[in-house]
mmCIF file of C-alpha atoms in Angstrom:
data_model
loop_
_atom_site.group_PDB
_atom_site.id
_atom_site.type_symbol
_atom_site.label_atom_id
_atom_site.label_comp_id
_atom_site.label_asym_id
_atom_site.label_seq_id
_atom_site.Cartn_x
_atom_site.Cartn_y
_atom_site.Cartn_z
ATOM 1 C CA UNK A 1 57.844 136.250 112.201
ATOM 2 C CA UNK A 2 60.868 138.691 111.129
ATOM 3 C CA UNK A 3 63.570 137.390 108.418
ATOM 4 C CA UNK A 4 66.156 137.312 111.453
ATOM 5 C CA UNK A 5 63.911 134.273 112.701
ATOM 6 C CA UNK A 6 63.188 132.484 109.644
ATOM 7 C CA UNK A 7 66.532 132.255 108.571
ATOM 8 C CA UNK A 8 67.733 131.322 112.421
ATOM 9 C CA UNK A 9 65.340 128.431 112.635
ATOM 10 C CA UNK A 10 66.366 127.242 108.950
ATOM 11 C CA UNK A 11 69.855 126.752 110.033
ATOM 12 C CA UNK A 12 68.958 124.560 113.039
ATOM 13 C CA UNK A 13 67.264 122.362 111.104
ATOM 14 C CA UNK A 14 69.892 122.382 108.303
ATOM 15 C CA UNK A 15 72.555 121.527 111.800
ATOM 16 C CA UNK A 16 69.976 118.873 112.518
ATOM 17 C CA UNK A 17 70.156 117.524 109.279
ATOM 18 C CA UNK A 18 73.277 117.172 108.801
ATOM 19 C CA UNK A 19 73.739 115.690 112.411
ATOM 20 C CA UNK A 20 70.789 112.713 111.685
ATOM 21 C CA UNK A 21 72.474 111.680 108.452
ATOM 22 C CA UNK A 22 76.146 111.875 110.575
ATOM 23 C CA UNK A 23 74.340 109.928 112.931
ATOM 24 C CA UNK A 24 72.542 107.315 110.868
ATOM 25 C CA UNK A 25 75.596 106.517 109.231
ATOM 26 C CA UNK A 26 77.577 105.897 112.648
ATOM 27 C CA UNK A 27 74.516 103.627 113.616
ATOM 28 C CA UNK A 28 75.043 100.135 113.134
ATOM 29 C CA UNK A 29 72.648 98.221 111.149
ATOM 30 C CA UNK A 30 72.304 101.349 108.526
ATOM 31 C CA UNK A 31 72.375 101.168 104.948
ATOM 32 C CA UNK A 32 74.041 104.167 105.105
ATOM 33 C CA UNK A 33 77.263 102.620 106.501
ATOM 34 C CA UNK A 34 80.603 102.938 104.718
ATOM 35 C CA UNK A 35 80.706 99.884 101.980
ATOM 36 C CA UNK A 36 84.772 99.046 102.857
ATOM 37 C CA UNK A 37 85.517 98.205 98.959
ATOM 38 C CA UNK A 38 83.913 101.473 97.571
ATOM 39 C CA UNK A 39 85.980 103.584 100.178
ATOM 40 C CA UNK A 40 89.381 101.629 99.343
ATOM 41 C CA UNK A 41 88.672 102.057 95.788
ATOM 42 C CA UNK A 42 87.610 105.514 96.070
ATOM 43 C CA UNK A 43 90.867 106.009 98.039
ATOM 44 C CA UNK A 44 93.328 104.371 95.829
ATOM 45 C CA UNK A 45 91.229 106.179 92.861
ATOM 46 C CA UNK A 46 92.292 109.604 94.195
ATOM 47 C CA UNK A 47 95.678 109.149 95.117
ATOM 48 C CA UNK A 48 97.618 111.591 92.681
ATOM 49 C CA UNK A 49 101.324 110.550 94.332
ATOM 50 C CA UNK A 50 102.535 107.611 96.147
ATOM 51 C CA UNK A 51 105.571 105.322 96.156
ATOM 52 C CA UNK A 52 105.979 101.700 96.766
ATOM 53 C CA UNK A 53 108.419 98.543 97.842
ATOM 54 C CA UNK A 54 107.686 95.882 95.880
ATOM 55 C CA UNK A 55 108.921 91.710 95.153
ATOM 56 C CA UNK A 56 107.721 90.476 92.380
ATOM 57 C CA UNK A 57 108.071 86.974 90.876
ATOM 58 C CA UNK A 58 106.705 85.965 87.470
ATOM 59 C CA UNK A 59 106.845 82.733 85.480
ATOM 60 C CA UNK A 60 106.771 82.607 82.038
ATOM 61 C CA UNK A 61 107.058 78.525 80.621
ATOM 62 C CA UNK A 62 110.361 77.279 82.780
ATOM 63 C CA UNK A 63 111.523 80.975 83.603
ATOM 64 C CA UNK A 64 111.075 81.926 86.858
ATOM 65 C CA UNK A 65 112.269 85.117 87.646
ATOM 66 C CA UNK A 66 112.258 87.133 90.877
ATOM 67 C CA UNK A 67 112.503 91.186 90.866
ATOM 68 C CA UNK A 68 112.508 93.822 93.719
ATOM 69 C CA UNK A 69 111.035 97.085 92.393
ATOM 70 C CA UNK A 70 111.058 100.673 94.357
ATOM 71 C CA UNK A 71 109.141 102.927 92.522
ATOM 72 C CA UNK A 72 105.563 105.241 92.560
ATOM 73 C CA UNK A 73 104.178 108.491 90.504
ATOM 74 C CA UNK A 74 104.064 111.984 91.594
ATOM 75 C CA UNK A 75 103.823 114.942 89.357
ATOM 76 C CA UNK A 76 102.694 112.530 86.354
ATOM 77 C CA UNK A 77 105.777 111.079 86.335
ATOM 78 C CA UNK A 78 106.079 107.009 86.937
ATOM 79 C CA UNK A 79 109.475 106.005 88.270
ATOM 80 C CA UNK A 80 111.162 103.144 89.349
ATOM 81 C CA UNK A 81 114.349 101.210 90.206
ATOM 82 C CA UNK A 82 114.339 97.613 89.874
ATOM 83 C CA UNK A 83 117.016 94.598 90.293
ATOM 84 C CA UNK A 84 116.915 91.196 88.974
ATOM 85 C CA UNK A 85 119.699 88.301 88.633
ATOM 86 C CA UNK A 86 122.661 90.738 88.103
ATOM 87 C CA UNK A 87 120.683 93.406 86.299
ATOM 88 C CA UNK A 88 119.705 96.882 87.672
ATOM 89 C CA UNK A 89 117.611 100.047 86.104
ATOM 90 C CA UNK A 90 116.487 103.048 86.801
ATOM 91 C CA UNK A 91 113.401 104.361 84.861
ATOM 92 C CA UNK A 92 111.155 108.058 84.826
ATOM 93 C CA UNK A 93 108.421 108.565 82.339
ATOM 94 C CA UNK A 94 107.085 112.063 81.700
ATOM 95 C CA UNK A 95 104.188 111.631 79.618
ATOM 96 C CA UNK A 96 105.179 109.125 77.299
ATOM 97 C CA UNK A 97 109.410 109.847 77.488
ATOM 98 C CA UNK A 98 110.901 107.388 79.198
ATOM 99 C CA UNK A 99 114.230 107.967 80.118
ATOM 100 C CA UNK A 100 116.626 104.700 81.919
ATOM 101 C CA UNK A 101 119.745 103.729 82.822
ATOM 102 C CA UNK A 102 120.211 99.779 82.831
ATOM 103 C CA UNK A 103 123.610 98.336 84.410
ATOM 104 C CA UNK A 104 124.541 94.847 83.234
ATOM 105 C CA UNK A 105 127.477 93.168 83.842
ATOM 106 C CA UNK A 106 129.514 96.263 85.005
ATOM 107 C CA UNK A 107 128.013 98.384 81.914
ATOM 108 C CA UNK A 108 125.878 101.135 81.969
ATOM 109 C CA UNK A 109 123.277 101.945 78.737
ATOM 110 C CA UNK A 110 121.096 104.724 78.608
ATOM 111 C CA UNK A 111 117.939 104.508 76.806
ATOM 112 C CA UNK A 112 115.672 107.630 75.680
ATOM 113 C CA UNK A 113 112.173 106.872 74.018
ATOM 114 C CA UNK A 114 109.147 107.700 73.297
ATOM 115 C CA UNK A 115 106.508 105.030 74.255
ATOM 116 C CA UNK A 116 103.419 103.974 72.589
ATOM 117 C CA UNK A 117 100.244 103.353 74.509
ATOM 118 C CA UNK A 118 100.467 99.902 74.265
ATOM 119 C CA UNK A 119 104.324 100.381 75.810
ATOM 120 C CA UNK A 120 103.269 102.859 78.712
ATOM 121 C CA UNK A 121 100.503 100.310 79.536
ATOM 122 C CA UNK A 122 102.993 97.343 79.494
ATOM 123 C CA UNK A 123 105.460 99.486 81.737
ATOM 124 C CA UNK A 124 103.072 100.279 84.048
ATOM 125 C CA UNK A 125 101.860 96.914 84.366
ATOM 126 C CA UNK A 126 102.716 95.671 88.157
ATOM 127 C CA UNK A 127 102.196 99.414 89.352
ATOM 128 C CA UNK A 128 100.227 97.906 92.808
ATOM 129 C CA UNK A 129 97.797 101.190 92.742
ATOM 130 C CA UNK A 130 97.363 101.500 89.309
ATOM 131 C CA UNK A 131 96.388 97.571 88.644
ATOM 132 C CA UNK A 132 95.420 97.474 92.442
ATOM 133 C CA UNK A 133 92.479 99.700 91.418
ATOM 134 C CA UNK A 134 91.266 98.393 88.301
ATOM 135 C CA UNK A 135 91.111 94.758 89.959
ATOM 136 C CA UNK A 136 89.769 95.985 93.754
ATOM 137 C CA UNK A 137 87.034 97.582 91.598
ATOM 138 C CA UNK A 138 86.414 94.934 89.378
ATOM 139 C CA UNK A 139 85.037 92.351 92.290
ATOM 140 C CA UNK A 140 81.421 91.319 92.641
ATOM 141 C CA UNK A 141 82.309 90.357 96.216
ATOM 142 C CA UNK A 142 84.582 90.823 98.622
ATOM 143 C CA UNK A 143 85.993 89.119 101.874
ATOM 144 C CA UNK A 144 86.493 90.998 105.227
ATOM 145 C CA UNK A 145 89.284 90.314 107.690
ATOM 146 C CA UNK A 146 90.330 92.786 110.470
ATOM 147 C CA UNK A 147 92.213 95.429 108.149
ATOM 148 C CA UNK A 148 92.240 93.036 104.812
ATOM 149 C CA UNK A 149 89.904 92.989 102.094
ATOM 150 C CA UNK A 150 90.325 90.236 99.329
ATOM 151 C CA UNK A 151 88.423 89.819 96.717
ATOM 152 C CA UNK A 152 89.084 87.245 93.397
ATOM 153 C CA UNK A 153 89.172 89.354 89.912
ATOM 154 C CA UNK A 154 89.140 89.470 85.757
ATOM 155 C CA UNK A 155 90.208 92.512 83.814
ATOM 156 C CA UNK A 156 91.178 93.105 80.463
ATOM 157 C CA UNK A 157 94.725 94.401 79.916
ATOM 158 C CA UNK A 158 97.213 94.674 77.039
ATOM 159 C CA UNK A 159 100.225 93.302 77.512
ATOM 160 C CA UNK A 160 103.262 93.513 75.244
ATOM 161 C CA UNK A 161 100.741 94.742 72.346
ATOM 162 C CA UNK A 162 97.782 92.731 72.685
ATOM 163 C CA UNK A 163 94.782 92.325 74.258
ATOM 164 C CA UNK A 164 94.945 89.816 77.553
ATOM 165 C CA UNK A 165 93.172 88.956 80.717
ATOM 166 C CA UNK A 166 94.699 88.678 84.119
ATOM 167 C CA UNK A 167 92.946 87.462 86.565
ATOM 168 C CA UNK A 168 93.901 86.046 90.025
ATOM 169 C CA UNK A 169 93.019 87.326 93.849
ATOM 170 C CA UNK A 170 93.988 91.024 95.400
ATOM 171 C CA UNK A 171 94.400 91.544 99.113
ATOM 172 C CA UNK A 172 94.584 94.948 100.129
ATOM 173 C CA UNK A 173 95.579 95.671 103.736
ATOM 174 C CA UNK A 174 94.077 99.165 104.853
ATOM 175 C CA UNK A 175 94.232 101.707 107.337
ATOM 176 C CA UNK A 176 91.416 103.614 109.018
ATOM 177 C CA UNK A 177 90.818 106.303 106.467
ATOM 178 C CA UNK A 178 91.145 103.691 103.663
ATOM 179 C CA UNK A 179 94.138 104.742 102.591
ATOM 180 C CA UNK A 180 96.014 101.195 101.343
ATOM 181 C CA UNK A 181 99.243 100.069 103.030
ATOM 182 C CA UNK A 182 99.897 96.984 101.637
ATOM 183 C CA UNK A 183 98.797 94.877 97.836
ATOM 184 C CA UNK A 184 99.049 91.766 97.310
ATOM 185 C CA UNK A 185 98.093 90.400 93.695
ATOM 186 C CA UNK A 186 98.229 86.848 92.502
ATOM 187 C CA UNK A 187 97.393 85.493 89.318
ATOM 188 C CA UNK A 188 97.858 84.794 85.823
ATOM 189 C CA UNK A 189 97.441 86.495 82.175
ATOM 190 C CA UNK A 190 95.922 84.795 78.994
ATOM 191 C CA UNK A 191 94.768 84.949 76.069
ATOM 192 C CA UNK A 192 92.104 82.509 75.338
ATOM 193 C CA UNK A 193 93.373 78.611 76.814
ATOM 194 C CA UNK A 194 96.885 80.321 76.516
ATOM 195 C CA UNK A 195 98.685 81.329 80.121
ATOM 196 C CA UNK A 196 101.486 83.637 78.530
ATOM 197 C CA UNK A 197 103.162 84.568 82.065
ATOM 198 C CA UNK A 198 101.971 83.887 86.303
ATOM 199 C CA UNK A 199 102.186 86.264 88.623
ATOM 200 C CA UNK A 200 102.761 87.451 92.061
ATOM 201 C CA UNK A 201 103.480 90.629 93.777
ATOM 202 C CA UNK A 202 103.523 92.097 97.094
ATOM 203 C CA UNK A 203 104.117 96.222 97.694
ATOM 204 C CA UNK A 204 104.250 98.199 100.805
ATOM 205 C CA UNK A 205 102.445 101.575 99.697
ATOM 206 C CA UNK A 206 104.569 104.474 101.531
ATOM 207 C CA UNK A 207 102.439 107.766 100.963
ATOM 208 C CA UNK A 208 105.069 110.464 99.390
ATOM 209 C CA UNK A 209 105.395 113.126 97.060
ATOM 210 C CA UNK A 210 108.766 113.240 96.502
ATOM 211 C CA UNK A 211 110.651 112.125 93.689
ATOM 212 C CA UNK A 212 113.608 110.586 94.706
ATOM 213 C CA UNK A 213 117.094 112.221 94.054
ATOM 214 C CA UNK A 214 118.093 109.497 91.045
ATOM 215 C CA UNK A 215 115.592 110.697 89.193
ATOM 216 C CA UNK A 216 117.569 114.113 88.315
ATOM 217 C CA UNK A 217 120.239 112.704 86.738
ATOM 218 C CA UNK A 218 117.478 111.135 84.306
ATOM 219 C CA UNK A 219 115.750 114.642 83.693
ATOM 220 C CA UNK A 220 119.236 116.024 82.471
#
């Protein structure tokens, strides 16, 4: 048998290879069907820019307190403009800079910083993907219905300088390739028998690169 033949008949059965595992993972009933949670988490894991619409509401003792946030990352940069009870800002970190404009009351302030850890982690806090991920992946088990996955979770945070644990449910609504389109996170942080704030959130993911236009008047 010449070379021509060997190495012909060595890529058919390489093609059929490949075809029996594509197959066998189509086939119901297979083990080697796609596990839902690993291919959300996987997804949200390699998502290096997105942007987001987001209400959140927190409760800290008797303080309730209700925020809408637009914001995402793209170019490892975090940005976001939020409004609360007669307060608005405008925030871009680059690295650990953080650059914001906060209008109260008819007056503008601009802040320039440089965070700690512990401030970028605080900051970045009720990103949906970021905290999405850690708590998506953190479930033992998870709940299937139609395009939803939820799933109850515990992680270990820091929040405003110390060590904490949130824990509460996710809900992440997904589209075919896994991509999320929608977070919803409940829950509450502690430390030890101490709830220091409740939570809830709920942020349409909008996949985009861009940075929006604000965000040059921050650079300068």
């Amino acid at each position: 048998m010449n070379g021509k033949m060997v190495g012909a008949i060595i890529a058919i059965l390489i093609i059929i290879g490949i075809a029996g595992i594509w197959y066998s993972s189509q086939s119901p009933g297979k083990n080697t069907q796609v596990n839902p949670k690993g291919a959300i988490v996987a997804r949200m894991g390699s998502l290096n820019c997105y942007q987001y619409q987001e209400n959140i509401t927190t409760i800290q003792g008797n303080v309730t307190e209700h925020s809408t946030v637009e914001g995402g990352y793209s170019n490892d940069s975090y940005f976001f403009h939020g409004k609360k009870n007669g307060l608005e800002w405008w925030g871009l970190i680059e690295g650990k800079r953080l650059s914001e404009k906060v209008l109260k009351n008819g007056n503008v302030t601009h802040i320039n910083v440089n965070l700690t850890q512990a401030d970028l982690k605080d900051l970045t806090l009720y990103d949906p993907i970021k905290t999405g991920l850690r708590a998506l992946g953190s479930a033992s088990s998870v709940e299937l219905s139609g395009s939803w996955i939820t799933s109850n979770y515990t992680i270990y945070i820091t929040y405003k300088g110390s060590g904490a644990i949130m824990s509460g449910t996710i809900k992440v609504l997904y589209g075919k390739d896994y991509t999320p389109e929608k977070i919803e996170l409940t829950g509450k942080i502690s430390n030890g028998k101490e709830i220091l704030q409740e939570f809830s959130l709920s942020a349409k993911i909008i996949p985009s690169c861009q940075l929006p236009g604000w965000t040059q008047e921050l650079k300068g």
